[in-house]
Amino acid sequence: MIIGINNYVLYGQRLTIWFTCQDLNQMNYSDSERIWTPVEHWQEVVARCKFDDDRLKEATTLGRVFRLEGSWVKAIEYSDIEIDGTDIEVSFYVKPVFPISRKEARAKLFDERRKKLRIELV
């Protein structure tokens, strides 16, 4: 099930979408009520590349989800950009990504199916 859309790129007639998904058949998720992440848990990450390196934009796109030190994190906001000759150093904050509870995931899935079928509950 798709939980959220992180980013998209439209290039010519090609649309690429990055999204966060969760397998509802997996049972190893803990049912936690961690809906938001306090600012104290944010980390600052630094990416440094040449100015014309395509990886720089990919690595520093806000909303991107990636593994950092064994945990999944999501890029939240930029904190600093420095230019040193032909190098660009981008600093940004990331927050941990937690799976949603199975109950909430199933409720979202049912709600989306109901919307598609235009079913009204009486």
CSV table of C-alpha atoms in Angstrom, one decimal:
chain,number,residue,atom,x,y,z
A,1,MET,CA,0.0,0.0,0.0
A,2,ILE,CA,1.3,3.5,-0.9
A,3,ILE,CA,1.6,5.6,2.3
A,4,GLY,CA,2.9,8.8,0.7
A,5,ILE,CA,4.4,10.4,-2.4
A,6,ASN,CA,7.9,11.8,-1.8
A,7,ASN,CA,8.8,13.4,-5.0
A,8,TYR,CA,8.1,13.4,-8.8
A,9,VAL,CA,10.0,14.5,-11.9
A,10,LEU,CA,8.4,15.2,-15.3
A,11,TYR,CA,10.9,15.0,-18.1
A,12,GLY,CA,9.4,15.2,-21.5
A,13,GLN,CA,6.7,12.6,-21.7
A,14,ARG,CA,8.2,10.5,-18.8
A,15,LEU,CA,6.8,10.9,-15.3
A,16,THR,CA,8.9,9.4,-12.4
A,17,ILE,CA,7.4,9.1,-9.0
A,18,TRP,CA,9.1,8.2,-5.7
A,19,PHE,CA,6.8,7.0,-3.0
A,20,THR,CA,6.8,5.3,0.4
A,21,CYS,CA,5.0,2.0,0.6
A,22,GLN,CA,4.2,-0.6,3.3
A,23,ASP,CA,3.6,-4.3,2.8
A,24,LEU,CA,0.4,-5.1,4.6
A,25,ASN,CA,1.3,-8.8,4.7
A,26,GLN,CA,4.3,-8.2,6.8
A,27,MET,CA,3.8,-8.9,10.5
A,28,ASN,CA,7.1,-7.7,11.9
A,29,TYR,CA,6.1,-4.0,12.2
A,30,SER,CA,5.4,-2.8,15.7
A,31,ASP,CA,2.1,-1.1,16.2
A,32,SER,CA,3.2,2.2,17.5
A,33,GLU,CA,1.4,5.5,17.6
A,34,ARG,CA,4.4,7.6,16.5
A,35,ILE,CA,2.6,9.9,14.2
A,36,TRP,CA,5.0,12.8,14.3
A,37,THR,CA,8.7,13.1,15.1
A,38,PRO,CA,9.9,15.7,17.6
A,39,VAL,CA,12.6,18.1,16.4
A,40,GLU,CA,15.0,16.6,18.9
A,41,HIS,CA,15.1,13.4,16.8
A,42,TRP,CA,16.1,15.2,13.6
A,43,GLN,CA,19.6,14.8,12.4
A,44,GLU,CA,21.7,17.1,10.1
A,45,VAL,CA,23.2,15.4,7.0
A,46,VAL,CA,25.7,16.9,4.6
A,47,ALA,CA,26.1,16.0,0.9
A,48,ARG,CA,29.1,17.3,-1.1
A,49,CYS,CA,29.5,16.9,-4.8
A,50,LYS,CA,30.7,18.8,-7.9
A,51,PHE,CA,28.3,21.4,-9.1
A,52,ASP,CA,27.5,19.5,-12.3
A,53,ASP,CA,27.1,16.1,-10.6
A,54,ASP,CA,23.5,14.7,-11.2
A,55,ARG,CA,23.7,12.9,-7.8
A,56,LEU,CA,23.7,16.2,-5.9
A,57,LYS,CA,20.1,17.0,-6.8
A,58,GLU,CA,19.0,13.4,-6.3
A,59,ALA,CA,20.7,13.1,-2.9
A,60,THR,CA,19.4,16.4,-1.5
A,61,THR,CA,15.8,16.3,-2.7
A,62,LEU,CA,13.4,17.2,0.1
A,63,GLY,CA,10.9,14.4,0.9
A,64,ARG,CA,13.4,11.7,-0.3
A,65,VAL,CA,13.5,8.6,1.9
A,66,PHE,CA,16.9,6.7,2.3
A,67,ARG,CA,18.8,4.5,4.7
A,68,LEU,CA,21.2,6.3,7.1
A,69,GLU,CA,23.2,4.2,9.6
A,70,GLY,CA,20.8,1.3,9.3
A,71,SER,CA,17.5,3.3,9.8
A,72,TRP,CA,15.1,4.8,7.2
A,73,VAL,CA,15.0,8.6,7.3
A,74,LYS,CA,13.3,11.3,5.3
A,75,ALA,CA,14.8,14.6,4.2
A,76,ILE,CA,12.8,17.5,5.8
A,77,GLU,CA,14.4,20.9,5.2
A,78,TYR,CA,17.6,22.5,4.1
A,79,SER,CA,19.9,24.0,6.8
A,80,ASP,CA,22.9,25.3,4.8
A,81,ILE,CA,24.4,25.5,1.3
A,82,GLU,CA,28.1,26.3,0.8
A,83,ILE,CA,30.0,26.7,-2.5
A,84,ASP,CA,33.7,25.9,-2.5
A,85,GLY,CA,35.2,26.3,-6.0
A,86,THR,CA,33.4,23.7,-8.1
A,87,ASP,CA,32.1,21.8,-5.1
A,88,ILE,CA,28.6,22.4,-3.5
A,89,GLU,CA,27.9,21.2,0.0
A,90,VAL,CA,24.3,21.0,1.0
A,91,SER,CA,23.2,20.4,4.6
A,92,PHE,CA,19.7,19.3,5.4
A,93,TYR,CA,17.7,17.8,8.3
A,94,VAL,CA,16.3,14.3,8.2
A,95,LYS,CA,13.8,12.6,10.5
A,96,PRO,CA,13.2,8.9,11.2
A,97,VAL,CA,10.5,7.1,9.2
A,98,PHE,CA,8.2,4.7,11.2
A,99,PRO,CA,5.7,2.3,9.7
A,100,ILE,CA,2.1,3.0,10.4
A,101,SER,CA,0.1,0.5,12.5
A,102,ARG,CA,-1.7,-2.4,10.7
A,103,LYS,CA,-5.0,-1.0,11.9
A,104,GLU,CA,-4.4,2.4,10.4
A,105,ALA,CA,-3.0,0.9,7.2
A,106,ARG,CA,-6.1,-1.3,6.7
A,107,ALA,CA,-8.4,1.7,7.4
A,108,LYS,CA,-6.6,3.8,4.8
A,109,LEU,CA,-6.8,1.0,2.3
A,110,PHE,CA,-10.5,0.5,2.9
A,111,ASP,CA,-11.2,4.3,2.7
A,112,GLU,CA,-9.3,4.6,-0.6
A,113,ARG,CA,-11.2,1.6,-2.1
A,114,ARG,CA,-14.5,3.1,-0.9
A,115,LYS,CA,-13.6,6.4,-2.5
A,116,LYS,CA,-12.8,4.7,-5.8
A,117,LEU,CA,-16.1,2.8,-5.8
A,118,ARG,CA,-18.0,5.8,-4.4
A,119,ILE,CA,-19.5,3.7,-1.6
A,120,GLU,CA,-21.5,5.6,1.0
A,121,LEU,CA,-21.8,4.0,4.5
A,122,VAL,CA,-25.3,4.4,6.0
